[in-house]
């Protein structure tokens, strides 16, 4: 699936791309099957799309798969416009995006999964790559939550010790 920069900008500006959101009550109830089914459908239809899985925790964790020309979330229309304007047709890719305050300092991590065509040629291996990426990021977020809680506890203990002296 190829697209010119200007055609891509038009789709983003007019918001004619597909979006779909799936939800999980918590980490124990995550099911990627519906997400992958929709990604396969949209990729086969040569659509620009953004599919999200929202894990509803105190601070929601958002996993996205987007078909795009560059590694920026589709909602960053102004930045994308400056980068791809007048670009020749090039291959669309699938990007994996994780959004959460504890994933990176920018609260956002993006990585290319594959080209859309490679995904269509072998969806199983790309879905395995996506699953592995999401699992790694979820584990990192959980580890960062534990570290943040330990830092809070240590700071509270330090404050209590200082107060009692």
PDB file of C-alpha atoms in Angstrom:
ATOM      1  CA  UNK A   1       0.000   0.000   0.000  1.00  0.00           C
ATOM      2  CA  UNK A   2       1.618   3.212  -1.214  1.00  0.00           C
ATOM      3  CA  UNK A   3       0.460   6.777  -0.659  1.00  0.00           C
ATOM      4  CA  UNK A   4       1.752  10.260  -1.448  1.00  0.00           C
ATOM      5  CA  UNK A   5       2.408  12.719   1.342  1.00  0.00           C
ATOM      6  CA  UNK A   6      -0.297  15.080   0.094  1.00  0.00           C
ATOM      7  CA  UNK A   7      -2.922  12.311  -0.093  1.00  0.00           C
ATOM      8  CA  UNK A   8      -1.989  11.287   3.444  1.00  0.00           C
ATOM      9  CA  UNK A   9      -2.266  14.888   4.680  1.00  0.00           C
ATOM     10  CA  UNK A  10      -5.708  15.203   3.081  1.00  0.00           C
ATOM     11  CA  UNK A  11      -6.941  12.069   4.880  1.00  0.00           C
ATOM     12  CA  UNK A  12      -5.614  13.327   8.224  1.00  0.00           C
ATOM     13  CA  UNK A  13      -6.879  16.883   7.765  1.00  0.00           C
ATOM     14  CA  UNK A  14     -10.374  15.712   6.797  1.00  0.00           C
ATOM     15  CA  UNK A  15     -10.268  13.013   9.502  1.00  0.00           C
ATOM     16  CA  UNK A  16     -11.447  10.403   7.001  1.00  0.00           C
ATOM     17  CA  UNK A  17      -9.299   7.653   8.496  1.00  0.00           C
ATOM     18  CA  UNK A  18     -10.828   4.843  10.513  1.00  0.00           C
ATOM     19  CA  UNK A  19     -10.539   4.670  14.287  1.00  0.00           C
ATOM     20  CA  UNK A  20     -11.664   1.904  16.578  1.00  0.00           C
ATOM     21  CA  UNK A  21     -11.194   1.467  20.316  1.00  0.00           C
ATOM     22  CA  UNK A  22     -11.210  -1.778  22.242  1.00  0.00           C
ATOM     23  CA  UNK A  23     -11.255  -1.869  26.033  1.00  0.00           C
ATOM     24  CA  UNK A  24      -9.932  -4.138  28.746  1.00  0.00           C
ATOM     25  CA  UNK A  25     -11.056  -3.715  32.346  1.00  0.00           C
ATOM     26  CA  UNK A  26      -7.541  -4.481  33.578  1.00  0.00           C
ATOM     27  CA  UNK A  27      -4.337  -6.234  32.550  1.00  0.00           C
ATOM     28  CA  UNK A  28      -5.799  -9.668  33.303  1.00  0.00           C
ATOM     29  CA  UNK A  29      -8.555  -9.227  30.703  1.00  0.00           C
ATOM     30  CA  UNK A  30      -6.462  -8.088  27.718  1.00  0.00           C
ATOM     31  CA  UNK A  31      -7.495  -9.824  24.502  1.00  0.00           C
ATOM     32  CA  UNK A  32      -5.702  -8.807  21.312  1.00  0.00           C
ATOM     33  CA  UNK A  33      -7.765 -11.044  18.994  1.00  0.00           C
ATOM     34  CA  UNK A  34     -10.455  -8.439  18.227  1.00  0.00           C
ATOM     35  CA  UNK A  35      -7.804  -5.768  17.725  1.00  0.00           C
ATOM     36  CA  UNK A  36      -5.871  -7.966  15.281  1.00  0.00           C
ATOM     37  CA  UNK A  37      -9.062  -8.911  13.412  1.00  0.00           C
ATOM     38  CA  UNK A  38      -9.809  -5.234  12.829  1.00  0.00           C
ATOM     39  CA  UNK A  39      -6.194  -4.435  11.872  1.00  0.00           C
ATOM     40  CA  UNK A  40      -6.320  -7.242   9.282  1.00  0.00           C
ATOM     41  CA  UNK A  41      -9.617  -5.911   7.896  1.00  0.00           C
ATOM     42  CA  UNK A  42      -8.436  -2.294   7.637  1.00  0.00           C
ATOM     43  CA  UNK A  43      -5.029  -3.226   6.200  1.00  0.00           C
ATOM     44  CA  UNK A  44      -6.673  -5.442   3.565  1.00  0.00           C
ATOM     45  CA  UNK A  45      -8.957  -2.533   2.625  1.00  0.00           C
ATOM     46  CA  UNK A  46      -5.877  -0.281   2.207  1.00  0.00           C
ATOM     47  CA  UNK A  47      -7.204   2.109   4.826  1.00  0.00           C
ATOM     48  CA  UNK A  48      -5.365   4.613   6.973  1.00  0.00           C
ATOM     49  CA  UNK A  49      -6.452   3.645  10.467  1.00  0.00           C
ATOM     50  CA  UNK A  50      -5.803   3.893  14.167  1.00  0.00           C
ATOM     51  CA  UNK A  51      -6.913   0.987  16.363  1.00  0.00           C
ATOM     52  CA  UNK A  52      -6.496   1.354  20.111  1.00  0.00           C
ATOM     53  CA  UNK A  53      -6.671  -0.973  23.076  1.00  0.00           C
ATOM     54  CA  UNK A  54      -7.334   0.933  26.301  1.00  0.00           C
ATOM     55  CA  UNK A  55      -6.549  -0.826  29.558  1.00  0.00           C
ATOM     56  CA  UNK A  56      -8.750   0.896  32.120  1.00  0.00           C
ATOM     57  CA  UNK A  57      -6.561   1.265  35.164  1.00  0.00           C
ATOM     58  CA  UNK A  58      -6.101   4.215  37.516  1.00  0.00           C
ATOM     59  CA  UNK A  59      -3.850   5.676  34.821  1.00  0.00           C
ATOM     60  CA  UNK A  60      -5.060   4.097  31.535  1.00  0.00           C
ATOM     61  CA  UNK A  61      -2.534   2.304  29.344  1.00  0.00           C
ATOM     62  CA  UNK A  62      -3.179   2.827  25.636  1.00  0.00           C
ATOM     63  CA  UNK A  63      -1.787   0.514  22.962  1.00  0.00           C
ATOM     64  CA  UNK A  64      -2.320   1.622  19.353  1.00  0.00           C
ATOM     65  CA  UNK A  65      -1.659   0.145  15.965  1.00  0.00           C
ATOM     66  CA  UNK A  66      -1.705   2.747  13.211  1.00  0.00           C
ATOM     67  CA  UNK A  67      -1.196   2.645   9.452  1.00  0.00           C
ATOM     68  CA  UNK A  68       0.903   5.682   8.611  1.00  0.00           C
ATOM     69  CA  UNK A  69       3.645   7.108   6.415  1.00  0.00           C
ATOM     70  CA  UNK A  70       5.819   8.161   9.390  1.00  0.00           C
ATOM     71  CA  UNK A  71       6.360   7.254  13.004  1.00  0.00           C
ATOM     72  CA  UNK A  72       4.151   9.895  14.592  1.00  0.00           C
ATOM     73  CA  UNK A  73       0.635   9.359  15.949  1.00  0.00           C
ATOM     74  CA  UNK A  74      -2.002  10.254  13.354  1.00  0.00           C
ATOM     75  CA  UNK A  75      -3.420  12.904  15.686  1.00  0.00           C
ATOM     76  CA  UNK A  76      -0.201  14.952  15.211  1.00  0.00           C
ATOM     77  CA  UNK A  77      -1.561  16.293  11.923  1.00  0.00           C
ATOM     78  CA  UNK A  78       0.342  19.606  11.946  1.00  0.00           C
ATOM     79  CA  UNK A  79       3.727  17.979  12.541  1.00  0.00           C
ATOM     80  CA  UNK A  80       3.025  15.275   9.957  1.00  0.00           C
ATOM     81  CA  UNK A  81       1.950  17.886   7.411  1.00  0.00           C
ATOM     82  CA  UNK A  82       5.332  19.661   7.686  1.00  0.00           C
ATOM     83  CA  UNK A  83       7.260  16.417   7.223  1.00  0.00           C
ATOM     84  CA  UNK A  84       5.435  14.655   4.378  1.00  0.00           C
ATOM     85  CA  UNK A  85       4.121  17.554   2.277  1.00  0.00           C
ATOM     86  CA  UNK A  86       4.846  16.933  -1.425  1.00  0.00           C
ATOM     87  CA  UNK A  87       6.447  13.539  -0.700  1.00  0.00           C
ATOM     88  CA  UNK A  88       6.355  11.026  -3.531  1.00  0.00           C
ATOM     89  CA  UNK A  89       4.297   7.878  -3.038  1.00  0.00           C
ATOM     90  CA  UNK A  90       5.867   5.584  -0.496  1.00  0.00           C
ATOM     91  CA  UNK A  91       4.936   2.452   1.350  1.00  0.00           C
ATOM     92  CA  UNK A  92       2.596   2.687   4.338  1.00  0.00           C
ATOM     93  CA  UNK A  93       3.713   1.007   7.543  1.00  0.00           C
ATOM     94  CA  UNK A  94       2.126  -0.284  10.720  1.00  0.00           C
ATOM     95  CA  UNK A  95       3.338   1.436  13.871  1.00  0.00           C
ATOM     96  CA  UNK A  96       2.965   0.200  17.443  1.00  0.00           C
ATOM     97  CA  UNK A  97       2.327   2.992  19.928  1.00  0.00           C
ATOM     98  CA  UNK A  98       2.207   2.843  23.723  1.00  0.00           C
ATOM     99  CA  UNK A  99       0.926   5.773  25.760  1.00  0.00           C
ATOM    100  CA  UNK A 100       1.361   5.937  29.543  1.00  0.00           C
ATOM    101  CA  UNK A 101       3.251   8.277  31.916  1.00  0.00           C
ATOM    102  CA  UNK A 102       5.601   5.455  32.942  1.00  0.00           C
ATOM    103  CA  UNK A 103       6.553   4.196  29.461  1.00  0.00           C
ATOM    104  CA  UNK A 104       8.979   7.054  28.642  1.00  0.00           C
ATOM    105  CA  UNK A 105       9.530  10.647  29.761  1.00  0.00           C
ATOM    106  CA  UNK A 106       7.407  11.777  26.818  1.00  0.00           C
ATOM    107  CA  UNK A 107       4.657   9.307  27.860  1.00  0.00           C
ATOM    108  CA  UNK A 108       4.805   7.911  24.317  1.00  0.00           C
ATOM    109  CA  UNK A 109       6.733   5.108  22.627  1.00  0.00           C
ATOM    110  CA  UNK A 110       6.479   4.341  18.904  1.00  0.00           C
ATOM    111  CA  UNK A 111       8.043   1.487  16.974  1.00  0.00           C
ATOM    112  CA  UNK A 112       7.514   0.197  13.437  1.00  0.00           C
ATOM    113  CA  UNK A 113       5.922  -3.255  13.306  1.00  0.00           C
ATOM    114  CA  UNK A 114       6.205  -3.779   9.538  1.00  0.00           C
ATOM    115  CA  UNK A 115       5.062  -2.417   6.231  1.00  0.00           C
ATOM    116  CA  UNK A 116       1.358  -2.872   5.596  1.00  0.00           C
ATOM    117  CA  UNK A 117       2.197  -5.226   2.710  1.00  0.00           C
ATOM    118  CA  UNK A 118       4.471  -7.385   4.881  1.00  0.00           C
ATOM    119  CA  UNK A 119       1.662  -7.599   7.412  1.00  0.00           C
ATOM    120  CA  UNK A 120      -0.791  -8.696   4.723  1.00  0.00           C
ATOM    121  CA  UNK A 121       1.715 -11.280   3.446  1.00  0.00           C
ATOM    122  CA  UNK A 122       2.328 -12.783   6.903  1.00  0.00           C
ATOM    123  CA  UNK A 123      -0.053 -11.431   9.552  1.00  0.00           C
ATOM    124  CA  UNK A 124       0.768 -14.138  12.104  1.00  0.00           C
ATOM    125  CA  UNK A 125       4.450 -13.246  12.468  1.00  0.00           C
ATOM    126  CA  UNK A 126       3.733  -9.504  12.617  1.00  0.00           C
ATOM    127  CA  UNK A 127       0.983 -10.081  15.202  1.00  0.00           C
ATOM    128  CA  UNK A 128       3.494 -12.089  17.261  1.00  0.00           C
ATOM    129  CA  UNK A 129       5.942  -9.168  17.033  1.00  0.00           C
ATOM    130  CA  UNK A 130       3.212  -6.727  18.123  1.00  0.00           C
ATOM    131  CA  UNK A 131       2.153  -8.981  21.008  1.00  0.00           C
ATOM    132  CA  UNK A 132       5.753  -9.298  22.159  1.00  0.00           C
ATOM    133  CA  UNK A 133       6.264  -5.525  21.985  1.00  0.00           C
ATOM    134  CA  UNK A 134       3.083  -4.806  23.944  1.00  0.00           C
ATOM    135  CA  UNK A 135       3.990  -7.434  26.571  1.00  0.00           C
ATOM    136  CA  UNK A 136       7.479  -5.938  26.964  1.00  0.00           C
ATOM    137  CA  UNK A 137       6.083  -2.437  27.371  1.00  0.00           C
ATOM    138  CA  UNK A 138       3.427  -3.612  29.829  1.00  0.00           C
ATOM    139  CA  UNK A 139       6.135  -5.325  31.894  1.00  0.00           C
ATOM    140  CA  UNK A 140       8.228  -2.137  31.818  1.00  0.00           C
ATOM    141  CA  UNK A 141       5.267  -0.002  32.907  1.00  0.00           C
ATOM    142  CA  UNK A 142       4.558  -2.431  35.765  1.00  0.00           C
ATOM    143  CA  UNK A 143       8.219  -2.397  36.839  1.00  0.00           C
ATOM    144  CA  UNK A 144       8.193   1.411  36.739  1.00  0.00           C
ATOM    145  CA  UNK A 145       5.006   1.449  38.870  1.00  0.00           C
ATOM    146  CA  UNK A 146       6.731  -0.704  41.509  1.00  0.00           C
ATOM    147  CA  UNK A 147       9.845   1.486  41.432  1.00  0.00           C
ATOM    148  CA  UNK A 148       7.749   4.661  41.762  1.00  0.00           C
ATOM    149  CA  UNK A 149       5.822   3.180  44.713  1.00  0.00           C
ATOM    150  CA  UNK A 150       9.088   2.196  46.405  1.00  0.00           C
ATOM    151  CA  UNK A 151      10.497   5.692  45.863  1.00  0.00           C
ATOM    152  CA  UNK A 152       7.336   7.205  47.388  1.00  0.00           C
ATOM    153  CA  UNK A 153       7.563   4.878  50.383  1.00  0.00           C
ATOM    154  CA  UNK A 154      11.258   5.664  50.892  1.00  0.00           C
ATOM    155  CA  UNK A 155      10.577   9.406  50.649  1.00  0.00           C
ATOM    156  CA  UNK A 156       7.733   9.090  53.177  1.00  0.00           C
ATOM    157  CA  UNK A 157       9.988   7.140  55.550  1.00  0.00           C
ATOM    158  CA  UNK A 158      12.732   9.744  55.132  1.00  0.00           C
ATOM    159  CA  UNK A 159      10.255  12.550  55.846  1.00  0.00           C
ATOM    160  CA  UNK A 160       8.972  10.729  58.948  1.00  0.00           C
ATOM    161  CA  UNK A 161      12.525  10.125  60.185  1.00  0.00           C
ATOM    162  CA  UNK A 162      13.468  13.768  59.611  1.00  0.00           C
ATOM    163  CA  UNK A 163      10.295  14.933  61.364  1.00  0.00           C
ATOM    164  CA  UNK A 164      10.984  12.770  64.452  1.00  0.00           C
ATOM    165  CA  UNK A 165      14.514  14.106  64.951  1.00  0.00           C
TER     166      UNK A 165
END
